[in-house]
Amino acid sequence: MTDPKPQSPDHLAEQVAAAEAAAADAVAGASSPAELGRVQAETVGKRSAFARLNTTLGSLDPDARRTAGAVINAARARVVEQIEARRVVLAAAERHARIEAERLDLTEAVALAAGGESSQPVLRGHLNLVTQTRDELEDTFVALGFAVAEGPEAETDWYNFEALNMPPAHPARGMWDTLYLKLGAPETVLLRTHTSPVQVRLMERQRPPIYAVMPGRCYRRDTPDARHLPVFHQIEGLVVDRGITFADLAGTIEAFTTSFFGPDIHSRLRPSYFPFTEPSGEFEVTCPICGGDGCRTCSGSGWIELGGCGMVDPNVFAAVGIDPDVYSGFAFGFGIDRLAQVRTGLADMRALLDNDIRFLTQF
Ligand code: DAH
């Protein structure tokens, strides 16, 4: 291309406008930052139309040269602006494309497994048997009109023992091998050995009537064996109202038993001792494995001991400021892991904690 010599300022203006229009088209047409780099060199670089036009200014007189130079520079500056704007757009588009390309589509694996060519069963996790059992227990009691409450796993001696009618050095404390925490004065803070302290907390913050179950994790200094875990779960029940009798306790245990296990499983109470109930009992249910005929699980008796229960001791009411002349109540508590063990005929409770998928997937 030969360098056109401007015959007049008008002609120059036309040439600048043409150069600017061509540059704008080229900038808009660039589809990547790399291409835009080339367009930039061509449209505003040393060999661009603007540069060539600048070289023609020498033939003009100084005033005309200044005016023409300003026109060229202004046009070139506008093109530079367009290039910068285009660069931002193209860089964003490039970044977006890269992210899209690097995205890991995990749904593909599931779709494949669910029926694609190399179809494999999808291994999905589920709740542990103990959690399933706890959920079922909560549902059963909620259906019977109970609320669900919770309390802390790290407890004080007061809630775990003393308010439950076991003053310091009471021999009944020996029923629970306790794990103490190094907090405060020695043996004042512990990991709760049962869910019964939640009864106390509940009665402290709620006036009767109370109809509640309290599930949760408990701890005892036990060596794990087929029937004991040092970390296990219990569910506690508490009813406090006017005129509650032992018959209400027995009736509630029976209603729970049939609705949880089914109509063929029944309950019975036997005398026992707990410091926080008077009278106290143990409740047993028809062995769910043999249906009461007698088997290894129930040692041939047809009955399985599930937990403890009784009428709330007046000393417990005194500890929380409930008047035993106005209110009476019953309480019960049993192990959730033990219940799951009995119901599934599980020989060794430790399997619940082993994380062996061959065991866990059976439930
Ligand atoms: N807390 C008792 C235990 O861990 C179980 C128990 C017995 C709870 C009698 C009660 C009850 O609420 O009334 O062995």
Tab-separated table of C-alpha atoms and ligand atoms in Angstrom:
chain	number	residue	atom	x	y	z
A	1	MET	CA	0.000	0.000	0.000
A	2	THR	CA	1.329	3.417	-0.913
A	3	ASP	CA	1.103	6.119	1.660
A	4	PRO	CA	-1.583	8.530	0.599
A	5	LYS	CA	-0.583	12.154	0.822
A	6	PRO	CA	-3.289	14.301	2.334
A	7	GLN	CA	-4.315	16.907	-0.196
A	8	SER	CA	-6.500	18.734	2.320
A	9	PRO	CA	-7.569	18.597	6.006
A	10	ASP	CA	-10.904	17.198	4.826
A	11	HIS	CA	-9.236	14.390	2.999
A	12	LEU	CA	-7.127	13.640	6.064
A	13	ALA	CA	-10.215	13.583	8.285
A	14	GLU	CA	-11.825	11.056	5.926
A	15	GLN	CA	-8.756	8.870	6.028
A	16	VAL	CA	-8.624	9.018	9.866
A	17	ALA	CA	-12.311	8.139	10.067
A	18	ALA	CA	-11.817	5.212	7.674
A	19	ALA	CA	-8.813	3.975	9.690
A	20	GLU	CA	-10.793	4.265	12.932
A	21	ALA	CA	-13.788	2.398	11.507
A	22	ALA	CA	-11.584	-0.409	10.170
A	23	ALA	CA	-9.791	-0.650	13.519
A	24	ALA	CA	-13.094	-0.782	15.426
A	25	ASP	CA	-14.279	-3.654	13.228
A	26	ALA	CA	-11.052	-5.557	13.739
A	27	VAL	CA	-11.211	-5.076	17.531
A	28	ALA	CA	-14.828	-6.221	17.714
A	29	GLY	CA	-13.989	-9.255	15.575
A	30	ALA	CA	-11.097	-10.452	17.773
A	31	SER	CA	-12.282	-13.626	19.528
A	32	SER	CA	-9.424	-14.283	21.957
A	33	PRO	CA	-6.915	-12.257	23.960
A	34	ALA	CA	-4.164	-13.587	21.672
A	35	GLU	CA	-5.976	-12.457	18.547
A	36	LEU	CA	-6.665	-9.092	20.162
A	37	GLY	CA	-2.908	-8.707	20.720
A	38	ARG	CA	-2.330	-9.062	16.963
A	39	VAL	CA	-5.192	-6.670	16.175
A	40	GLN	CA	-3.679	-4.147	18.588
A	41	ALA	CA	-0.312	-4.215	16.785
A	42	GLU	CA	-2.024	-3.790	13.417
A	43	THR	CA	-4.438	-0.997	14.372
A	44	VAL	CA	-2.477	1.215	16.780
A	45	GLY	CA	1.102	-0.073	16.454
A	46	LYS	CA	4.116	1.302	14.596
A	47	ARG	CA	2.909	0.010	11.236
A	48	SER	CA	-0.741	0.963	11.710
A	49	ALA	CA	-2.765	3.286	9.479
A	50	PHE	CA	-2.576	5.945	12.188
A	51	ALA	CA	1.228	5.752	12.211
A	52	ARG	CA	1.287	6.048	8.428
A	53	LEU	CA	-1.038	9.042	8.534
A	54	ASN	CA	1.261	10.707	11.073
A	55	THR	CA	4.148	10.435	8.611
A	56	THR	CA	2.187	12.492	6.069
A	57	LEU	CA	1.918	15.501	8.359
A	58	GLY	CA	5.350	16.824	7.456
A	59	SER	CA	3.972	18.390	4.264
A	60	LEU	CA	1.542	20.598	6.177
A	61	ASP	CA	2.185	24.002	7.651
A	62	PRO	CA	2.672	24.036	11.438
A	63	ASP	CA	-0.888	25.032	12.376
A	64	ALA	CA	-2.539	22.548	10.081
A	65	ARG	CA	-0.058	19.937	11.276
A	66	ARG	CA	-1.004	20.492	14.891
A	67	THR	CA	-4.721	20.227	14.138
A	68	ALA	CA	-4.324	17.150	11.969
A	69	GLY	CA	-2.040	15.499	14.533
A	70	ALA	CA	-4.675	16.061	17.222
A	71	VAL	CA	-7.369	14.468	15.050
A	72	ILE	CA	-5.212	11.380	14.434
A	73	ASN	CA	-4.253	11.050	18.107
A	74	ALA	CA	-7.845	11.368	19.282
A	75	ALA	CA	-8.990	8.665	16.880
A	76	ARG	CA	-6.126	6.386	17.878
A	77	ALA	CA	-6.894	6.957	21.579
A	78	ARG	CA	-10.506	5.883	21.003
A	79	VAL	CA	-9.329	2.673	19.364
A	80	VAL	CA	-6.957	2.006	22.274
A	81	GLU	CA	-9.916	2.384	24.649
A	82	GLN	CA	-11.954	-0.097	22.626
A	83	ILE	CA	-9.064	-2.549	22.705
A	84	GLU	CA	-8.830	-2.345	26.524
A	85	ALA	CA	-12.578	-2.855	26.912
A	86	ARG	CA	-12.502	-5.821	24.537
A	87	ARG	CA	-9.536	-7.287	26.440
A	88	VAL	CA	-11.525	-7.353	29.681
A	89	VAL	CA	-14.437	-9.118	27.987
A	90	LEU	CA	-12.233	-11.703	26.262
A	91	ALA	CA	-10.195	-12.436	29.413
A	92	ALA	CA	-13.380	-13.085	31.383
A	93	ALA	CA	-14.716	-15.354	28.647
A	94	GLU	CA	-11.441	-17.260	28.544
A	95	ARG	CA	-11.403	-17.705	32.333
A	96	HIS	CA	-14.984	-18.926	32.297
A	97	ALA	CA	-14.224	-21.430	29.531
A	98	ARG	CA	-11.235	-22.741	31.489
A	99	ILE	CA	-13.303	-23.224	34.659
A	100	GLU	CA	-16.002	-25.010	32.680
A	101	ALA	CA	-13.399	-27.293	31.118
A	102	GLU	CA	-11.846	-28.121	34.482
A	103	ARG	CA	-15.133	-28.779	36.279
A	104	LEU	CA	-15.434	-32.347	37.610
A	105	ASP	CA	-18.833	-33.682	36.739
A	106	LEU	CA	-19.476	-36.087	39.589
A	107	THR	CA	-23.030	-36.764	38.534
A	108	GLU	CA	-21.618	-38.693	35.617
A	109	ALA	CA	-20.288	-41.449	37.878
A	110	VAL	CA	-23.646	-41.831	39.597
A	111	ALA	CA	-25.513	-41.849	36.287
A	112	LEU	CA	-23.134	-44.487	34.990
A	113	ALA	CA	-23.489	-46.640	38.052
A	114	ALA	CA	-27.250	-46.251	38.026
A	115	GLY	CA	-27.667	-47.796	34.622
A	116	GLY	CA	-24.866	-46.849	32.286
A	117	GLU	CA	-22.914	-49.399	30.328
A	118	SER	CA	-20.488	-50.398	33.098
A	119	SER	CA	-23.333	-50.444	35.611
A	120	GLN	CA	-22.327	-50.965	39.248
A	121	PRO	CA	-24.467	-50.806	42.375
A	122	VAL	CA	-24.311	-47.341	43.947
A	123	LEU	CA	-22.934	-47.610	47.484
A	124	ARG	CA	-24.766	-45.023	49.534
A	125	GLY	CA	-24.238	-44.602	53.253
A	126	HIS	CA	-27.069	-44.798	55.771
A	127	LEU	CA	-27.666	-44.229	59.454
A	128	ASN	CA	-26.022	-46.591	61.916
A	129	LEU	CA	-28.310	-49.204	63.465
A	130	VAL	CA	-28.153	-47.417	66.823
A	131	THR	CA	-29.223	-44.101	65.282
A	132	GLN	CA	-32.036	-45.823	63.407
A	133	THR	CA	-33.180	-47.414	66.664
A	134	ARG	CA	-33.021	-44.104	68.516
A	135	ASP	CA	-35.091	-42.422	65.774
A	136	GLU	CA	-37.680	-45.211	65.944
A	137	LEU	CA	-37.874	-44.947	69.730
A	138	GLU	CA	-38.381	-41.199	69.545
A	139	ASP	CA	-41.125	-41.668	66.940
A	140	THR	CA	-42.850	-44.284	69.102
A	141	PHE	CA	-42.838	-42.094	72.199
A	142	VAL	CA	-43.853	-38.978	70.292
A	143	ALA	CA	-46.845	-40.952	68.986
A	144	LEU	CA	-47.710	-41.741	72.642
A	145	GLY	CA	-47.698	-38.021	73.472
A	146	PHE	CA	-44.150	-37.565	74.789
A	147	ALA	CA	-41.827	-34.653	73.996
A	148	VAL	CA	-38.122	-35.231	73.269
A	149	ALA	CA	-35.497	-33.453	75.411
A	150	GLU	CA	-31.717	-33.524	75.597
A	151	GLY	CA	-28.974	-32.699	78.084
A	152	PRO	CA	-25.172	-32.412	78.170
A	153	GLU	CA	-22.821	-35.404	78.075
A	154	ALA	CA	-20.332	-33.741	80.428
A	155	GLU	CA	-22.232	-33.438	83.701
A	156	THR	CA	-21.666	-32.344	87.253
A	157	ASP	CA	-21.770	-34.685	90.201
A	158	TRP	CA	-24.936	-32.889	91.321
A	159	TYR	CA	-27.007	-33.821	88.265
A	160	ASN	CA	-25.575	-37.284	87.702
A	161	PHE	CA	-25.739	-38.411	91.339
A	162	GLU	CA	-26.630	-36.033	94.127
A	163	ALA	CA	-29.943	-34.642	92.832
A	164	LEU	CA	-30.862	-38.255	92.020
A	165	ASN	CA	-30.829	-39.056	95.727
A	166	MET	CA	-27.227	-40.251	95.838
A	167	PRO	CA	-25.245	-38.026	98.226
A	168	PRO	CA	-21.431	-38.245	98.168
A	169	ALA	CA	-20.161	-41.681	99.173
A	170	HIS	CA	-23.624	-43.219	98.753
A	171	PRO	CA	-22.970	-46.927	98.081
A	172	ALA	CA	-25.371	-46.925	95.127
A	173	ARG	CA	-22.864	-44.783	93.209
A	174	GLY	CA	-20.936	-48.009	92.769
A	175	MET	CA	-23.616	-49.144	90.307
A	176	TRP	CA	-21.986	-46.828	87.765
A	177	ASP	CA	-18.270	-46.990	86.990
A	178	THR	CA	-17.663	-43.337	86.404
A	179	LEU	CA	-15.239	-41.488	84.137
A	180	TYR	CA	-14.332	-38.153	85.727
A	181	LEU	CA	-13.066	-35.125	83.843
A	182	LYS	CA	-10.103	-33.058	85.018
A	183	LEU	CA	-12.182	-29.956	85.521
A	184	GLY	CA	-12.704	-27.991	88.716
A	185	ALA	CA	-12.350	-29.740	92.072
A	186	PRO	CA	-11.575	-33.492	91.844
A	187	GLU	CA	-14.578	-35.689	90.957
A	188	THR	CA	-17.001	-32.821	90.429
A	189	VAL	CA	-17.302	-33.022	86.643
A	190	LEU	CA	-17.841	-36.313	84.848
A	191	LEU	CA	-19.093	-37.957	81.685
A	192	ARG	CA	-22.696	-38.830	82.469
A	193	THR	CA	-23.104	-42.497	83.322
A	194	HIS	CA	-26.796	-42.515	82.398
A	195	THR	CA	-29.453	-40.216	80.944
A	196	SER	CA	-31.185	-39.797	84.324
A	197	PRO	CA	-29.521	-36.385	84.999
A	198	VAL	CA	-31.567	-34.993	82.098
A	199	GLN	CA	-34.690	-35.699	84.213
A	200	VAL	CA	-33.327	-33.317	86.831
A	201	ARG	CA	-32.477	-30.630	84.276
A	202	LEU	CA	-35.905	-30.941	82.709
A	203	MET	CA	-37.755	-30.665	86.049
A	204	GLU	CA	-35.632	-27.632	86.938
A	205	ARG	CA	-36.654	-25.730	83.829
A	206	GLN	CA	-40.191	-26.995	83.268
A	207	ARG	CA	-43.049	-27.209	85.736
A	208	PRO	CA	-45.386	-30.249	85.542
A	209	PRO	CA	-47.139	-31.651	83.632
A	210	ILE	CA	-44.076	-33.295	82.076
A	211	TYR	CA	-44.247	-36.120	79.550
A	212	ALA	CA	-40.814	-36.469	77.960
A	213	VAL	CA	-38.189	-38.898	76.704
A	214	MET	CA	-34.490	-38.032	76.761
A	215	PRO	CA	-32.193	-40.034	74.495
A	216	GLY	CA	-28.430	-39.626	74.448
A	217	ARG	CA	-24.909	-40.925	74.742
A	218	CYS	CA	-23.550	-42.211	78.072
A	219	TYR	CA	-20.126	-43.269	79.302
A	220	ARG	CA	-18.885	-45.831	81.788
A	221	ARG	CA	-15.456	-47.089	82.753
A	222	ASP	CA	-16.213	-50.524	81.324
A	223	THR	CA	-14.051	-52.840	79.263
A	224	PRO	CA	-15.827	-53.488	75.978
A	225	ASP	CA	-17.213	-56.989	75.646
A	226	ALA	CA	-20.052	-58.711	73.809
A	227	ARG	CA	-22.710	-56.952	75.919
A	228	HIS	CA	-21.001	-53.733	77.104
A	229	LEU	CA	-19.548	-50.667	75.435
A	230	PRO	CA	-17.868	-47.874	77.407
A	231	VAL	CA	-19.710	-45.415	75.167
A	232	PHE	CA	-23.339	-46.344	74.678
A	233	HIS	CA	-26.798	-44.829	74.432
A	234	GLN	CA	-29.798	-44.700	76.706
A	235	ILE	CA	-33.267	-43.301	76.502
A	236	GLU	CA	-34.863	-41.914	79.634
A	237	GLY	CA	-38.572	-41.379	80.213
A	238	LEU	CA	-40.199	-39.047	82.710
A	239	VAL	CA	-43.824	-38.353	83.508
A	240	VAL	CA	-44.787	-35.902	86.255
A	241	ASP	CA	-48.385	-34.842	86.739
A	242	ARG	CA	-51.149	-34.862	89.310
A	243	GLY	CA	-52.331	-38.336	90.284
A	244	ILE	CA	-49.752	-40.418	88.390
A	245	THR	CA	-49.668	-43.980	89.756
A	246	PHE	CA	-47.669	-47.171	89.338
A	247	ALA	CA	-50.479	-48.422	87.090
A	248	ASP	CA	-49.698	-45.540	84.689
A	249	LEU	CA	-46.078	-46.674	84.640
A	250	ALA	CA	-46.985	-50.291	83.886
A	251	GLY	CA	-49.545	-49.248	81.265
A	252	THR	CA	-47.100	-46.895	79.532
A	253	ILE	CA	-44.365	-49.539	79.401
A	254	GLU	CA	-46.838	-52.021	77.889
A	255	ALA	CA	-48.155	-49.469	75.360
A	256	PHE	CA	-44.604	-48.677	74.333
A	257	THR	CA	-43.650	-52.359	74.062
A	258	THR	CA	-46.510	-53.323	71.768
A	259	SER	CA	-46.236	-50.248	69.583
A	260	PHE	CA	-42.466	-50.585	69.218
A	261	PHE	CA	-42.104	-54.377	68.873
A	262	GLY	CA	-45.558	-55.364	67.620
A	263	PRO	CA	-48.660	-56.890	69.223
A	264	ASP	CA	-47.020	-60.226	70.116
A	265	ILE	CA	-44.410	-58.737	72.433
A	266	HIS	CA	-45.470	-57.866	75.986
A	267	SER	CA	-43.850	-56.446	79.098
A	268	ARG	CA	-43.634	-57.329	82.781
A	269	LEU	CA	-42.163	-55.625	85.831
A	270	ARG	CA	-40.014	-57.135	88.545
A	271	PRO	CA	-38.964	-55.510	91.826
A	272	SER	CA	-35.559	-53.845	91.821
A	273	TYR	CA	-33.694	-50.931	93.376
A	274	PHE	CA	-32.665	-47.539	92.101
A	275	PRO	CA	-31.936	-44.613	94.456
A	276	PHE	CA	-34.042	-42.171	92.427
A	277	THR	CA	-37.246	-44.208	92.315
A	278	GLU	CA	-39.385	-45.730	95.049
A	279	PRO	CA	-40.661	-48.315	94.433
A	280	SER	CA	-38.280	-49.350	91.658
A	281	GLY	CA	-38.598	-52.054	89.071
A	282	GLU	CA	-36.911	-53.694	86.162
A	283	PHE	CA	-38.964	-54.172	83.067
A	284	GLU	CA	-38.683	-57.129	80.784
A	285	VAL	CA	-40.152	-57.780	77.355
A	286	THR	CA	-41.020	-61.007	75.551
A	287	CYS	CA	-37.826	-62.230	73.871
A	288	PRO	CA	-38.146	-60.847	70.333
A	289	ILE	CA	-35.903	-63.593	68.968
A	290	CYS	CA	-37.950	-66.634	70.061
A	291	GLY	CA	-41.263	-64.895	70.759
A	292	GLY	CA	-41.212	-66.180	74.348
A	293	ASP	CA	-40.546	-69.880	73.677
A	294	GLY	CA	-37.056	-69.711	75.164
A	295	CYS	CA	-33.773	-69.499	73.260
A	296	ARG	CA	-30.101	-68.759	73.792
A	297	THR	CA	-30.615	-64.981	73.707
A	298	CYS	CA	-33.064	-65.078	76.643
A	299	SER	CA	-31.284	-67.993	78.385
A	300	GLY	CA	-34.418	-70.080	77.898
A	301	SER	CA	-36.622	-67.762	79.990
A	302	GLY	CA	-38.644	-66.228	77.153
A	303	TRP	CA	-38.022	-62.761	78.666
A	304	ILE	CA	-35.364	-60.116	78.096
A	305	GLU	CA	-34.543	-57.461	80.673
A	306	LEU	CA	-34.649	-54.069	79.009
A	307	GLY	CA	-34.277	-51.377	81.674
A	308	GLY	CA	-35.104	-49.825	85.007
A	309	CYS	CA	-38.132	-47.865	86.113
A	310	GLY	CA	-40.088	-46.703	89.134
A	311	MET	CA	-42.005	-43.918	90.838
A	312	VAL	CA	-39.945	-40.717	91.176
A	313	ASP	CA	-38.501	-40.571	94.705
A	314	PRO	CA	-39.759	-37.605	96.815
A	315	ASN	CA	-36.112	-36.670	97.475
A	316	VAL	CA	-35.637	-36.094	93.729
A	317	PHE	CA	-38.695	-33.845	93.679
A	318	ALA	CA	-37.242	-31.989	96.685
A	319	ALA	CA	-33.957	-31.410	94.814
A	320	VAL	CA	-35.805	-29.614	92.007
A	321	GLY	CA	-38.479	-27.933	94.108
A	322	ILE	CA	-41.538	-29.882	92.995
A	323	ASP	CA	-44.119	-30.468	95.731
A	324	PRO	CA	-44.550	-34.259	96.181
A	325	ASP	CA	-47.893	-33.697	97.879
A	326	VAL	CA	-49.257	-32.198	94.681
A	327	TYR	CA	-47.427	-34.129	92.012
A	328	SER	CA	-46.273	-37.690	91.478
A	329	GLY	CA	-44.465	-39.264	88.596
A	330	PHE	CA	-42.683	-42.221	87.118
A	331	ALA	CA	-39.420	-42.635	85.268
A	332	PHE	CA	-37.732	-45.303	83.208
A	333	GLY	CA	-34.484	-45.753	81.320
A	334	PHE	CA	-32.925	-48.337	79.074
A	335	GLY	CA	-30.051	-48.912	76.716
A	336	ILE	CA	-30.607	-48.188	73.025
A	337	ASP	CA	-27.598	-50.234	71.886
A	338	ARG	CA	-28.764	-53.130	74.043
A	339	LEU	CA	-32.239	-52.890	72.542
A	340	ALA	CA	-30.776	-52.909	69.013
A	341	GLN	CA	-28.671	-55.917	69.982
A	342	VAL	CA	-31.628	-57.855	71.328
A	343	ARG	CA	-33.878	-56.997	68.427
A	344	THR	CA	-31.399	-58.018	65.738
A	345	GLY	CA	-29.979	-61.035	67.577
A	346	LEU	CA	-26.544	-59.435	67.443
A	347	ALA	CA	-24.026	-61.663	69.247
A	348	ASP	CA	-21.369	-59.009	69.896
A	349	MET	CA	-22.159	-55.352	70.511
A	350	ARG	CA	-18.674	-54.267	69.481
A	351	ALA	CA	-19.699	-54.818	65.858
A	352	LEU	CA	-21.731	-51.599	66.168
A	353	LEU	CA	-18.481	-49.622	66.391
A	354	ASP	CA	-16.266	-51.613	64.028
A	355	ASN	CA	-17.247	-49.735	60.863
A	356	ASP	CA	-17.228	-52.982	58.897
A	357	ILE	CA	-19.368	-52.251	55.889
A	358	ARG	CA	-20.322	-55.938	55.519
A	359	PHE	CA	-21.987	-55.705	58.927
A	360	LEU	CA	-23.407	-52.199	58.701
A	361	THR	CA	-25.100	-52.674	55.320
A	362	GLN	CA	-27.285	-55.451	56.770
A	363	PHE	CA	-29.433	-52.877	58.557
B	1	DAH	N1	-30.389	-44.743	85.070
B	1	DAH	C1	-30.553	-46.167	85.262
B	1	DAH	C2	-29.336	-46.895	84.755
B	1	DAH	O1	-28.545	-46.318	84.063
B	1	DAH	C3	-31.770	-46.664	84.545
B	1	DAH	C4	-33.025	-46.158	85.176
B	1	DAH	C5	-33.621	-46.856	86.210
B	1	DAH	C6	-33.593	-44.984	84.775
B	1	DAH	C7	-34.772	-46.439	86.798
B	1	DAH	C8	-34.766	-44.533	85.390
B	1	DAH	C9	-35.333	-45.276	86.410
B	1	DAH	O2	-35.363	-43.404	85.020
B	1	DAH	O3	-36.469	-44.814	86.965
B	1	DAH	O4	-29.160	-48.048	85.063
